[in-house]
mmCIF file of C-alpha atoms in Angstrom:
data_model
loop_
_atom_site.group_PDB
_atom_site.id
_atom_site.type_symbol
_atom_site.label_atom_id
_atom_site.label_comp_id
_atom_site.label_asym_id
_atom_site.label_seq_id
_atom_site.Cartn_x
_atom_site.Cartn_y
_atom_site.Cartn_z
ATOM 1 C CA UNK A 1 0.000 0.000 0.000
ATOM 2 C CA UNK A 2 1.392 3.336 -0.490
ATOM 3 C CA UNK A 3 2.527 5.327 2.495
ATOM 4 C CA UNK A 4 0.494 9.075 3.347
ATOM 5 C CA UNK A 5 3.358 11.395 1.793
ATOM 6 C CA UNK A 6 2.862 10.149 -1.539
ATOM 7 C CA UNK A 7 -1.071 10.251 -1.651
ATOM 8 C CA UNK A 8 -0.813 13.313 -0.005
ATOM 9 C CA UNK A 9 1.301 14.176 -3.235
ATOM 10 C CA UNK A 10 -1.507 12.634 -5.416
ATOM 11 C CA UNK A 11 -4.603 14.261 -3.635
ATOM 12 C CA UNK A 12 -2.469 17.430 -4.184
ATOM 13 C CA UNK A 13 -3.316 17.333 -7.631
ATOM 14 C CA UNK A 14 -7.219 17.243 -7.088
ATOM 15 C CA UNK A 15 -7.717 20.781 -7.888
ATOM 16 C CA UNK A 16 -3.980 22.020 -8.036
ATOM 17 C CA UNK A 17 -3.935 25.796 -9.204
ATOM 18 C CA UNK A 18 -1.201 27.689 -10.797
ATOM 19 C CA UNK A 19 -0.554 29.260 -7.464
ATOM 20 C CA UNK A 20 0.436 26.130 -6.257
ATOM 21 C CA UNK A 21 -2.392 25.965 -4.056
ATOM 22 C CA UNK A 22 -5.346 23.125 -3.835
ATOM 23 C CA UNK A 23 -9.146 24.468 -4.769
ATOM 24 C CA UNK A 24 -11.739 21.596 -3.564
ATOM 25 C CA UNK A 25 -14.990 23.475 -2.849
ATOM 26 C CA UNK A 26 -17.966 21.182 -1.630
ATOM 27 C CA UNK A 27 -19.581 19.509 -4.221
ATOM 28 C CA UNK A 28 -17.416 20.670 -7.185
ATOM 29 C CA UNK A 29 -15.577 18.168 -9.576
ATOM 30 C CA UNK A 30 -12.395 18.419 -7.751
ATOM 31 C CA UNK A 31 -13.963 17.382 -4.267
ATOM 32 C CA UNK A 32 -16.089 14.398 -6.086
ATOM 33 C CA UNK A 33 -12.443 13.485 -7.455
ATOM 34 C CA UNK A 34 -11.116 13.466 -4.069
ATOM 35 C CA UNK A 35 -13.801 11.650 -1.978
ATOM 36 C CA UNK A 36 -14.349 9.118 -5.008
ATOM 37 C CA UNK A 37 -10.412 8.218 -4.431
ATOM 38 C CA UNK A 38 -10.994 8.286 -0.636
ATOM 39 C CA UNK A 39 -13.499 5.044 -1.662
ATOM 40 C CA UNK A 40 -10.976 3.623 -3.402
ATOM 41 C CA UNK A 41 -8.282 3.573 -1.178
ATOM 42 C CA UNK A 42 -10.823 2.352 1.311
ATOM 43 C CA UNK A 43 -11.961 -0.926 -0.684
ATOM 44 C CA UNK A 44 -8.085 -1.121 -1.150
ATOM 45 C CA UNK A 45 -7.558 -1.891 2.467
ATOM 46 C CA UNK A 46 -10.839 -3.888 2.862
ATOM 47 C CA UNK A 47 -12.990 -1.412 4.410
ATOM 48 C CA UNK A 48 -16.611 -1.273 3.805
ATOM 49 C CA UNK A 49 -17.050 2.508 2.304
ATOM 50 C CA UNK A 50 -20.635 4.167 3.245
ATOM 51 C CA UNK A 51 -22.092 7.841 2.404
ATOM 52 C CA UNK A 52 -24.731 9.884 4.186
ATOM 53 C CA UNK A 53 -27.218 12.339 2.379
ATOM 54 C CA UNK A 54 -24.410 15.742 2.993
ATOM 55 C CA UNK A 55 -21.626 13.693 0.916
ATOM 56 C CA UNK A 56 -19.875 12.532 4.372
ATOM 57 C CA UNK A 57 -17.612 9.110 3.459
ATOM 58 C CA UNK A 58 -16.949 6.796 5.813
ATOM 59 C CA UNK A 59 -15.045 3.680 5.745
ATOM 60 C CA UNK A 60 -15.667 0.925 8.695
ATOM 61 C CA UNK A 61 -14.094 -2.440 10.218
ATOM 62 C CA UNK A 62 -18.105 -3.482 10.382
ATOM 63 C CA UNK A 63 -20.415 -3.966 7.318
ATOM 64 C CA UNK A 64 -23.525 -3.418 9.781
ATOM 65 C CA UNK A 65 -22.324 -1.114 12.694
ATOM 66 C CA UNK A 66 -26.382 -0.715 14.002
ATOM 67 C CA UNK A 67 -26.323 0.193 17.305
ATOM 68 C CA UNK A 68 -22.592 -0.252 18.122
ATOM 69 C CA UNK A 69 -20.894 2.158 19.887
ATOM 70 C CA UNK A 70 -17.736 3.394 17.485
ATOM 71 C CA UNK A 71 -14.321 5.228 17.794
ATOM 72 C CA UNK A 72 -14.861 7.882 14.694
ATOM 73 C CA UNK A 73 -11.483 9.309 13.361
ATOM 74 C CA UNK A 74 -11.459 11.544 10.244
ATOM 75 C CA UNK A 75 -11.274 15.243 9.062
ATOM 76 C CA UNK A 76 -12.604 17.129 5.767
ATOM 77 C CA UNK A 77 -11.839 16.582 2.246
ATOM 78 C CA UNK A 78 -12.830 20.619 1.377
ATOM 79 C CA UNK A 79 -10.048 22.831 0.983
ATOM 80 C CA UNK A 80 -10.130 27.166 1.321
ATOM 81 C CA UNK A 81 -9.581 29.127 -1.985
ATOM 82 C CA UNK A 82 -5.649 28.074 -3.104
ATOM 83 C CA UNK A 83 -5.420 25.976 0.041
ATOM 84 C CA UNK A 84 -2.679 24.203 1.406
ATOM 85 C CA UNK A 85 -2.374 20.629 0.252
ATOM 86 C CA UNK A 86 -2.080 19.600 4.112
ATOM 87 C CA UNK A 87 -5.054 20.992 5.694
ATOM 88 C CA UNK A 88 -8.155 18.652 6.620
ATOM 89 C CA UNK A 89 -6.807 15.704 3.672
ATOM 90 C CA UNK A 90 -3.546 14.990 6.560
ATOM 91 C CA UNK A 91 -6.401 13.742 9.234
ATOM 92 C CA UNK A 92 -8.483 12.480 6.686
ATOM 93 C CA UNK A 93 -5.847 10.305 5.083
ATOM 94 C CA UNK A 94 -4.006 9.509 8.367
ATOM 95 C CA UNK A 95 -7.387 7.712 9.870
ATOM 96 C CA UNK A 96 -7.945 6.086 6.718
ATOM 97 C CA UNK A 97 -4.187 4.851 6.623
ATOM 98 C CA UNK A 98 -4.418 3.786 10.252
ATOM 99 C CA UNK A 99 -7.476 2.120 10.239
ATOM 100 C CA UNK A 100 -6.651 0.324 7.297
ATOM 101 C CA UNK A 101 -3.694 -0.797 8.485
ATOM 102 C CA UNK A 102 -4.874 -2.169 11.730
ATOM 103 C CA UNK A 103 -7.647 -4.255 10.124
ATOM 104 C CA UNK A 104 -5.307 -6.250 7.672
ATOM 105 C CA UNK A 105 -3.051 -6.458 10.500
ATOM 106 C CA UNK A 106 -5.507 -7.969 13.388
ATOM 107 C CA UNK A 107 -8.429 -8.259 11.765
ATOM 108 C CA UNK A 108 -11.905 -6.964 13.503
ATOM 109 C CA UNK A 109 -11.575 -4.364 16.171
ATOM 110 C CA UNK A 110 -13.454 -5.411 19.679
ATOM 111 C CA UNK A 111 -14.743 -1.783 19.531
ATOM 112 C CA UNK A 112 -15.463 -0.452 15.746
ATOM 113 C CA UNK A 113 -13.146 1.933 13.912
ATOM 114 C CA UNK A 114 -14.764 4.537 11.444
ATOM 115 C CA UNK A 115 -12.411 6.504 9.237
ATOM 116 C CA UNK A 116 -14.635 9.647 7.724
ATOM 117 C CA UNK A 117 -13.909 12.284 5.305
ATOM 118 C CA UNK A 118 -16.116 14.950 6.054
ATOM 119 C CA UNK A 119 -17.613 16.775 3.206
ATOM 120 C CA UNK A 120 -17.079 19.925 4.043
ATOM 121 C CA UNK A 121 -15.629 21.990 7.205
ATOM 122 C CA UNK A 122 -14.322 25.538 5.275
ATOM 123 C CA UNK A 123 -17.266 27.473 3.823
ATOM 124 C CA UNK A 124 -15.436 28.858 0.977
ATOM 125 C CA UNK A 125 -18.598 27.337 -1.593
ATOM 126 C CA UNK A 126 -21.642 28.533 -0.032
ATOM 127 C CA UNK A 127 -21.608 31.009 3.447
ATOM 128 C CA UNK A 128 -21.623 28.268 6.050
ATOM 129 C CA UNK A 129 -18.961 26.089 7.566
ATOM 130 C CA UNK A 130 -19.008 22.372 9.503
ATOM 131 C CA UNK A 131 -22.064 21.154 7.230
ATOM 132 C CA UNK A 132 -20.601 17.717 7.253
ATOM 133 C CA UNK A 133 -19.919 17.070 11.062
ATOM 134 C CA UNK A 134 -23.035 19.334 12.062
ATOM 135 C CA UNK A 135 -24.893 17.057 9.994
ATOM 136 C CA UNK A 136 -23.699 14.072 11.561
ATOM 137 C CA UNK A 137 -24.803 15.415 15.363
ATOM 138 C CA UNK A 138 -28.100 16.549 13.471
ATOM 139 C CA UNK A 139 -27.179 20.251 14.302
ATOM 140 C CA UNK A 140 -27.598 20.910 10.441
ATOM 141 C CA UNK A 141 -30.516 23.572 10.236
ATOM 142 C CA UNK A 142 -32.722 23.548 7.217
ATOM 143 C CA UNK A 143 -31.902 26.880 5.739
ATOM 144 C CA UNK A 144 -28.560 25.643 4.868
ATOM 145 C CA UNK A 145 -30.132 23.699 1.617
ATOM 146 C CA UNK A 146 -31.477 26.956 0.176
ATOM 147 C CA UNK A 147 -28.231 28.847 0.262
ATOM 148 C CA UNK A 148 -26.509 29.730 -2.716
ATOM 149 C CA UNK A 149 -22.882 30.423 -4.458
ATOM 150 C CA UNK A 150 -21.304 32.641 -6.270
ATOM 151 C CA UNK A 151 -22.638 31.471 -9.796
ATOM 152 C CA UNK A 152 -26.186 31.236 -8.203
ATOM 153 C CA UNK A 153 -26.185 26.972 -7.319
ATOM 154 C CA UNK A 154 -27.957 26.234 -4.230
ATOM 155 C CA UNK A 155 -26.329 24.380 -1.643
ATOM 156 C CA UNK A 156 -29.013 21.211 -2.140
ATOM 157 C CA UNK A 157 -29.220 21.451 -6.064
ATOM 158 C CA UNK A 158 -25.203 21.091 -5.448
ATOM 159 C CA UNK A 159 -25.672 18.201 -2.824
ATOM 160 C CA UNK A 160 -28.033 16.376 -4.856
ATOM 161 C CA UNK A 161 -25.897 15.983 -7.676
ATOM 162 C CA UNK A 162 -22.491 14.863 -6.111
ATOM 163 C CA UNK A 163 -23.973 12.588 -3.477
ATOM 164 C CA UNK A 164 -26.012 10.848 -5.949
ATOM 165 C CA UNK A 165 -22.757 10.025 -7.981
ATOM 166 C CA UNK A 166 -21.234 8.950 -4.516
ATOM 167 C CA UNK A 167 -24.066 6.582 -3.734
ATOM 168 C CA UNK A 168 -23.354 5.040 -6.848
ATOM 169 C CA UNK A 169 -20.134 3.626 -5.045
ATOM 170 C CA UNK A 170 -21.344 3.001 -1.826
ATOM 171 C CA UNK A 171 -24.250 1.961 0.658
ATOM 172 C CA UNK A 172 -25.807 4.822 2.010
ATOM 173 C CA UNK A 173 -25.159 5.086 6.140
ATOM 174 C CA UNK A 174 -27.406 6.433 8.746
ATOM 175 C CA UNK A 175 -25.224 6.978 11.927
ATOM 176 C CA UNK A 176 -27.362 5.039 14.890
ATOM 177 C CA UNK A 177 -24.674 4.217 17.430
ATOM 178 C CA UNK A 178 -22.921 6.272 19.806
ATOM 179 C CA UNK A 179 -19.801 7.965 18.657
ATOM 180 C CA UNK A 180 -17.577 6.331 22.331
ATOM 181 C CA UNK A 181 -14.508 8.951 21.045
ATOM 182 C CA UNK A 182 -13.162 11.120 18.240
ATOM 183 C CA UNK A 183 -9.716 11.891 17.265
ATOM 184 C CA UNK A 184 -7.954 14.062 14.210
ATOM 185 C CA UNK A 185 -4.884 14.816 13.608
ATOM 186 C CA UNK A 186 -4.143 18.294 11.758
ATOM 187 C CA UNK A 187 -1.269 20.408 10.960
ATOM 188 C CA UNK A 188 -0.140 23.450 12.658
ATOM 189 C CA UNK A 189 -1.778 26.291 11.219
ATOM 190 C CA UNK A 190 -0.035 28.472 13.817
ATOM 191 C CA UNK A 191 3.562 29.156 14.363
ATOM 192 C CA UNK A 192 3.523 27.627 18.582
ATOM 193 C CA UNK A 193 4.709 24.108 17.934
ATOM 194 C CA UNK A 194 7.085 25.544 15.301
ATOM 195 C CA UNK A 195 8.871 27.859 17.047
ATOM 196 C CA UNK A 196 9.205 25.617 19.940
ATOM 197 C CA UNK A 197 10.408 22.744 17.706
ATOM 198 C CA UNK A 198 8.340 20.261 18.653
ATOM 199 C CA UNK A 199 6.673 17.865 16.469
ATOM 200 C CA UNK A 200 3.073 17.278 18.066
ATOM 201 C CA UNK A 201 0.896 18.620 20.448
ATOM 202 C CA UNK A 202 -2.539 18.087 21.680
ATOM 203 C CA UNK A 203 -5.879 20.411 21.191
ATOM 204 C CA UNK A 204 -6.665 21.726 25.204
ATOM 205 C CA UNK A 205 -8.882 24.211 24.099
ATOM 206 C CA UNK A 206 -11.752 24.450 21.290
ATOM 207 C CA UNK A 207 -12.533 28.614 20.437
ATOM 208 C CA UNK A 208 -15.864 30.192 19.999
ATOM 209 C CA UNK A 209 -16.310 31.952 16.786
ATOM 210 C CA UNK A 210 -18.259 35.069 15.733
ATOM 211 C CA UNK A 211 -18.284 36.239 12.254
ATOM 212 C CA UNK A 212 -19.571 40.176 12.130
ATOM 213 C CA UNK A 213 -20.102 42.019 8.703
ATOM 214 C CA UNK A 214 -20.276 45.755 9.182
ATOM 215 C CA UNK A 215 -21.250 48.429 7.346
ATOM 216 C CA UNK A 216 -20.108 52.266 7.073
ATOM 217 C CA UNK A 217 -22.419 54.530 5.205
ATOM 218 C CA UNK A 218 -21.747 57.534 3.373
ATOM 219 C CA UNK A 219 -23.014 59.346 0.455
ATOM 220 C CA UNK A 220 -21.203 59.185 -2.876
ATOM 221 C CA UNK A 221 -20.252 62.084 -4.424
ATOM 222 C CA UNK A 222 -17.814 63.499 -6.857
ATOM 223 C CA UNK A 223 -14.012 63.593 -5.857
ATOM 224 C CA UNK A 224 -13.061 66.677 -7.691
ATOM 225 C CA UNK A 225 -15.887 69.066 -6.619
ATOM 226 C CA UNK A 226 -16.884 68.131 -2.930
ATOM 227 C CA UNK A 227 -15.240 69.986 -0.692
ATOM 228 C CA UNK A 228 -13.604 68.126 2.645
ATOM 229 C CA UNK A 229 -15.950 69.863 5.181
ATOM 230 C CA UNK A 230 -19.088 68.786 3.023
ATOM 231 C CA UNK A 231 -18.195 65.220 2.236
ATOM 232 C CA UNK A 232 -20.260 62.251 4.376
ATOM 233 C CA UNK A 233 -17.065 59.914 3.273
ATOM 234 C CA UNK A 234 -18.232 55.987 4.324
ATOM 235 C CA UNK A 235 -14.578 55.044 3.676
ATOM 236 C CA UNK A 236 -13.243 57.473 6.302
ATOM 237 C CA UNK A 237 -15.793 56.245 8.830
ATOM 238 C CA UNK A 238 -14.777 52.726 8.664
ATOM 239 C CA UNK A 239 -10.966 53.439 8.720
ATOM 240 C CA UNK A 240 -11.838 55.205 11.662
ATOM 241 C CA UNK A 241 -13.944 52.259 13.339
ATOM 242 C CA UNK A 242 -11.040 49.773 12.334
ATOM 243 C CA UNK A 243 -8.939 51.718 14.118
ATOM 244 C CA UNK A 244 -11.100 52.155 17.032
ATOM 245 C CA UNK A 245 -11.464 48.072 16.882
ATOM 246 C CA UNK A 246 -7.763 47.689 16.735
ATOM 247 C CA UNK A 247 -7.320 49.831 19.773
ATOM 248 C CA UNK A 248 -9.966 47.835 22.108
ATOM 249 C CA UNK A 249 -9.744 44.204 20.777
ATOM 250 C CA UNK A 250 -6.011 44.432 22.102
ATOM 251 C CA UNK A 251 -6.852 44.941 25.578
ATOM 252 C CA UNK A 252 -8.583 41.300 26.122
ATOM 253 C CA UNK A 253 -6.123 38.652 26.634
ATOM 254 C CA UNK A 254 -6.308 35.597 24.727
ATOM 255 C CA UNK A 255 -8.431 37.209 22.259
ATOM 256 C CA UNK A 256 -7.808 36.356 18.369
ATOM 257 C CA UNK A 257 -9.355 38.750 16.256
ATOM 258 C CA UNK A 258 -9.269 39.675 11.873
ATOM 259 C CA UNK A 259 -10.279 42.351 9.795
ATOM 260 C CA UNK A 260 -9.603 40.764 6.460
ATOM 261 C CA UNK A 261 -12.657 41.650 3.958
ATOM 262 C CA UNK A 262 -13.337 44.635 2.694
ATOM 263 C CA UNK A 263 -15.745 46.060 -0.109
ATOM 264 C CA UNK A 264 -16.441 49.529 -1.467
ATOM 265 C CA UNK A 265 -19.542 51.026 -3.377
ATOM 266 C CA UNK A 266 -18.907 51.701 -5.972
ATOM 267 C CA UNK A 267 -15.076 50.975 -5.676
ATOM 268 C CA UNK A 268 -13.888 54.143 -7.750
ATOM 269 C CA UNK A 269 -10.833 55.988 -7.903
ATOM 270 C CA UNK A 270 -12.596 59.549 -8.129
ATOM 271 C CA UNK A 271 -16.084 58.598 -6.480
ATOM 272 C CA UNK A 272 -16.289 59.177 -2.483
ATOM 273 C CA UNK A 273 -17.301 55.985 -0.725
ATOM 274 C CA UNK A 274 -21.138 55.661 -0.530
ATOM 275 C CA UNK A 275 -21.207 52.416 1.283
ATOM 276 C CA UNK A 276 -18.327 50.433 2.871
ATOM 277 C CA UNK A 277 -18.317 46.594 4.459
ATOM 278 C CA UNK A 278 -15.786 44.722 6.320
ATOM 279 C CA UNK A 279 -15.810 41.664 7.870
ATOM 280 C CA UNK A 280 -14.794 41.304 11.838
ATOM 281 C CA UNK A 281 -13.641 37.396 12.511
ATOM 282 C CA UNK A 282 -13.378 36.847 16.328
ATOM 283 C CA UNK A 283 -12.063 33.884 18.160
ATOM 284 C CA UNK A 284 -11.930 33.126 22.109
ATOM 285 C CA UNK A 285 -11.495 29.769 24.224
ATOM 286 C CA UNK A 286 -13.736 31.505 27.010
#
């Protein structure tokens, strides 16, 4: 069987871009590619592949896990825009790998294993994250199927149409047991391990998250003509409030916060800002 750097190297090339990145949005071709290879490898090591109604794959040590309770190992086959080729396809091929390995090895676990590649964890398809593990604790809510992307698909349109190709591969699972533990392993996306050289270290906290979109108005007007003292200038307001955010969100410890998105109506040179968004990501163990 071939060791995890050189299918890492292979899965690499589901949806490599010319910035040397990895593009596997739920759904699309390049994440059908992926999970469809994720099968494979799976009936390679004698695992019995299954796939739930969000595009979830799972491969077992049981062909009937019922009401068994099951160790679940696993992470998400999605990748961000240009992605790094390590994030979410490391765990998701390192449970597969080890669970694999351990049933041609000893045979049947006393307590079933369950490898899963979650179909999606990101959000960088439709504006939602964790639809494949929130599905599987049934914390999926229904207005998730209506969203849309950027070229107007809805999320279930989008669902329909890979899963259906999936099932065509494997038995369709419904999760009735009791998940007794879950483990994933996952890179560093930090700099803490690194800069301490050490090689692995273990999750103590999970953060909250709260995404905020906010909005600056103004009124647009032209850039030539308006005088300074009779401009309502959205742009100036938000660099303002940024600033203002900067200052504060320092002061709480432990606190990991990003302004990274911003848009401006209507985003010309010699037009004053009329309207002005930017996104506030903030992240807290507490």
């Amino acid at each position: 069987m071939k060791n995890i750097v050189s299918l890492l190297n292979e899965f690499k090339k589901i949806g490599l871009t010319s910035f040397d990145g990895v593009t596997r949005c739920v759904y699309d071709e390049n994440w059908l590619a992926a999970q469809k290879k994720y099968m494979q490898i799976a009936s390679d090591y004698g695992l019995y592949t299954f796939v739930d109604d969000i595009g979830n794959v799972y491969a077992t040590t049981e062909k009937n896990l019922g009401q068994k309770a099951f160790i679940l190992s696993g992470s998400h086959m999605d990748t961000v825009i240009n992605g790094g080729p390590l994030d979410g396809v490391y765990g998701t091929l390192a449970s597969l790998i080890s669970i694999g390995t351990l049933m041609k090895k000893f045979g049947h676990p006393k307590i079933p294993l369950v490898a899963v590649s979650f179909s999606e964890e990101e959000g960088s398809r439709f504006n939602t994250a964790f639809t494949g593990s929130r599905y599987l604790m049934n914390k999926l809510e229904d207005t998730v199927y209506g969203l849309r992307d950027h070229e107007g698909l809805s999320f279930n349109h989008a669902r329909q149409n890979a899963v259906t190709q999936l099932k065509e591969l494997a038995s369709e699972l419904k999760m009735t047991g009791l998940i007794h533990a879950f483990i994933e392993l996952h890179i560093e996306q930090g700099l803490i391990l690194e800069k301490k050289r050490q090689d692995i270290g273990i999750v103590t906290d999970i953060v909250g998250q709260k995404k905020l979109l906010i909005k600056c108005y103004g009124v647009a007007n032209h850039a030539g003509t308006t005088p300074m003292n009779m401009r309502c200038d959205a742009m100036k307001k938000a660099v303002t409030l940024i600033h203002q955010l900067y200052a504060v969100l320092d002061e709480f410890v432990a606190l990991r916060y990003t302004i990274g998105q911003i848009r401006v109506q209507p985003n010309a040179a010699n037009v004053i800002p009329s309207e002005v968004d930017f996104s506030l990501d903030l992240r807290h163990k507490s």
